[in-house]
């Protein structure tokens, strides 16, 4: 790995044990060439988080998950600012999948002339379906989810001057797709430190012109903190970088559980759905715009630089 964008070319899939090991080895070599300390922290279910820097002394965490999701026949549509549509889509998926499982199990019971076989088949198919969605064959196209987040983390690390690195920690979480396993393990290991740390989690930031920051409840309650986040959003031409601190906002990713967590995602807009994230978990996930990476890298570098200033006082912003 000579530059962060090489991840898209050289390590497009990071799902099997061997694939993850090869990816982590490349990250280690690249990070150490930049002068960072490298650690691998074991977690639940054999997860391994990659940590660059000192997680206990850091004031800011820049994170992303590096594991690859399973390939699904339908996109994981997320409408983070439209609660009704989000719930309706999730409900539709559940109904359709349960109907398929129910129909197959009924057919199995009729074929074998055994109601018990049908019932057993229903539960076995249900278990198999959940396993397939979490642990099935890797989605080989995952430019946005979440190669984009990995690349942005590494770009930010590469662009950070050495004199600002002492209070920043970069973390790549494992097993996000299995239920935020890696970030949960990280929180347990560093429970005291995360209570005072800003955490910016980059998940699906490569495809979309409207990039949103989703701050935690604790941040949204503090006007000075949201003003601080907003103060460094640069003018970006056709692209926008905004803080979602009003109205409904729900973005399911690794920032959940971090008191000062900020989820970051790139979204599209439609007239009927509003802001949405689509195409992920399917073979259509092929877009990673370098302009998004550069925009977020520059924003995070501004945040880091200004956090290090001794006169920074969130209460007086």
mmCIF file of N, CA, C and O in Angstrom, residues 1 30 57 59 64-65 81 104 107 128 139 150 170 203 206 211 241 250 265 288 317:
data_model
loop_
_atom_site.group_PDB
_atom_site.id
_atom_site.type_symbol
_atom_site.label_atom_id
_atom_site.label_comp_id
_atom_site.label_asym_id
_atom_site.label_seq_id
_atom_site.Cartn_x
_atom_site.Cartn_y
_atom_site.Cartn_z
ATOM 1 N N UNK A 1 0.847 -1.195 0.000
ATOM 2 C CA UNK A 1 0.000 0.000 0.000
ATOM 3 C C UNK A 1 0.878 1.240 0.000
ATOM 4 O O UNK A 1 1.628 1.489 0.938
ATOM 5 N N UNK A 30 2.068 0.581 6.209
ATOM 6 C CA UNK A 30 1.827 1.951 5.772
ATOM 7 C C UNK A 30 1.859 2.918 6.953
ATOM 8 O O UNK A 30 2.496 3.971 6.896
ATOM 9 N N UNK A 57 -4.787 8.494 25.650
ATOM 10 C CA UNK A 57 -4.423 9.906 25.741
ATOM 11 C C UNK A 57 -5.096 10.763 24.669
ATOM 12 O O UNK A 57 -5.076 11.994 24.765
ATOM 13 N N UNK A 59 -7.563 12.919 22.392
ATOM 14 C CA UNK A 59 -8.726 13.786 22.579
ATOM 15 C C UNK A 59 -9.764 13.552 21.481
ATOM 16 O O UNK A 59 -10.946 13.849 21.666
ATOM 17 N N UNK A 64 -13.553 4.052 11.481
ATOM 18 C CA UNK A 64 -14.363 3.459 10.413
ATOM 19 C C UNK A 64 -14.317 1.952 10.616
ATOM 20 O O UNK A 64 -13.382 1.435 11.245
ATOM 21 N N UNK A 65 -15.286 1.242 10.097
ATOM 22 C CA UNK A 65 -15.193 -0.222 10.147
ATOM 23 C C UNK A 65 -14.574 -0.726 8.854
ATOM 24 O O UNK A 65 -14.820 -0.183 7.778
ATOM 25 N N UNK A 81 -33.160 10.556 7.930
ATOM 26 C CA UNK A 81 -33.936 11.713 8.374
ATOM 27 C C UNK A 81 -35.429 11.535 8.113
ATOM 28 O O UNK A 81 -36.204 12.484 8.248
ATOM 29 N N UNK A 104 -41.865 -21.689 1.812
ATOM 30 C CA UNK A 104 -40.977 -22.836 1.585
ATOM 31 C C UNK A 104 -41.217 -23.924 2.634
ATOM 32 O O UNK A 104 -41.251 -25.113 2.318
ATOM 33 N N UNK A 107 -44.407 -25.787 1.877
ATOM 34 C CA UNK A 107 -44.164 -26.717 0.784
ATOM 35 C C UNK A 107 -43.391 -27.943 1.233
ATOM 36 O O UNK A 107 -43.672 -29.068 0.798
ATOM 37 N N UNK A 128 -31.005 -19.967 8.980
ATOM 38 C CA UNK A 128 -30.113 -19.897 7.820
ATOM 39 C C UNK A 128 -30.177 -18.523 7.158
ATOM 40 O O UNK A 128 -29.157 -17.987 6.703
ATOM 41 N N UNK A 139 -19.813 -9.269 -0.234
ATOM 42 C CA UNK A 139 -20.174 -8.372 -1.320
ATOM 43 C C UNK A 139 -18.877 -7.835 -1.922
ATOM 44 O O UNK A 139 -18.194 -7.011 -1.322
ATOM 45 N N UNK A 150 -12.589 3.604 5.343
ATOM 46 C CA UNK A 150 -11.205 3.196 5.596
ATOM 47 C C UNK A 150 -10.243 4.152 4.909
ATOM 48 O O UNK A 150 -9.261 4.631 5.509
ATOM 49 N N UNK A 170 -6.520 6.887 15.555
ATOM 50 C CA UNK A 170 -7.274 6.377 14.412
ATOM 51 C C UNK A 170 -7.584 4.904 14.654
ATOM 52 O O UNK A 170 -6.684 4.125 14.981
ATOM 53 N N UNK A 203 -18.685 6.165 7.842
ATOM 54 C CA UNK A 203 -19.339 4.951 7.343
ATOM 55 C C UNK A 203 -20.171 5.311 6.111
ATOM 56 O O UNK A 203 -21.180 6.001 6.226
ATOM 57 N N UNK A 206 -18.511 7.746 0.572
ATOM 58 C CA UNK A 206 -17.954 7.898 -0.772
ATOM 59 C C UNK A 206 -18.933 8.151 -1.884
ATOM 60 O O UNK A 206 -18.524 8.465 -3.001
ATOM 61 N N UNK A 211 -23.159 15.425 2.486
ATOM 62 C CA UNK A 211 -22.483 14.723 3.576
ATOM 63 C C UNK A 211 -23.000 15.284 4.888
ATOM 64 O O UNK A 211 -22.946 16.497 5.120
ATOM 65 N N UNK A 241 -21.522 19.878 3.383
ATOM 66 C CA UNK A 241 -21.158 19.209 4.634
ATOM 67 C C UNK A 241 -21.896 19.932 5.749
ATOM 68 O O UNK A 241 -21.612 21.092 6.038
ATOM 69 N N UNK A 250 -31.330 9.399 12.574
ATOM 70 C CA UNK A 250 -30.884 8.104 13.091
ATOM 71 C C UNK A 250 -29.969 7.473 12.062
ATOM 72 O O UNK A 250 -30.392 7.176 10.943
ATOM 73 N N UNK A 265 -21.840 10.349 7.052
ATOM 74 C CA UNK A 265 -22.270 9.585 5.883
ATOM 75 C C UNK A 265 -22.565 10.524 4.726
ATOM 76 O O UNK A 265 -22.970 11.672 4.922
ATOM 77 N N UNK A 288 -16.843 5.476 -5.246
ATOM 78 C CA UNK A 288 -16.059 6.085 -4.167
ATOM 79 C C UNK A 288 -15.467 7.367 -4.741
ATOM 80 O O UNK A 288 -14.472 7.324 -5.463
ATOM 81 N N UNK A 317 -17.845 29.491 22.776
ATOM 82 C CA UNK A 317 -17.958 29.641 21.328
ATOM 83 C C UNK A 317 -19.234 30.365 20.949
ATOM 84 O O UNK A 317 -20.265 30.128 21.549
#
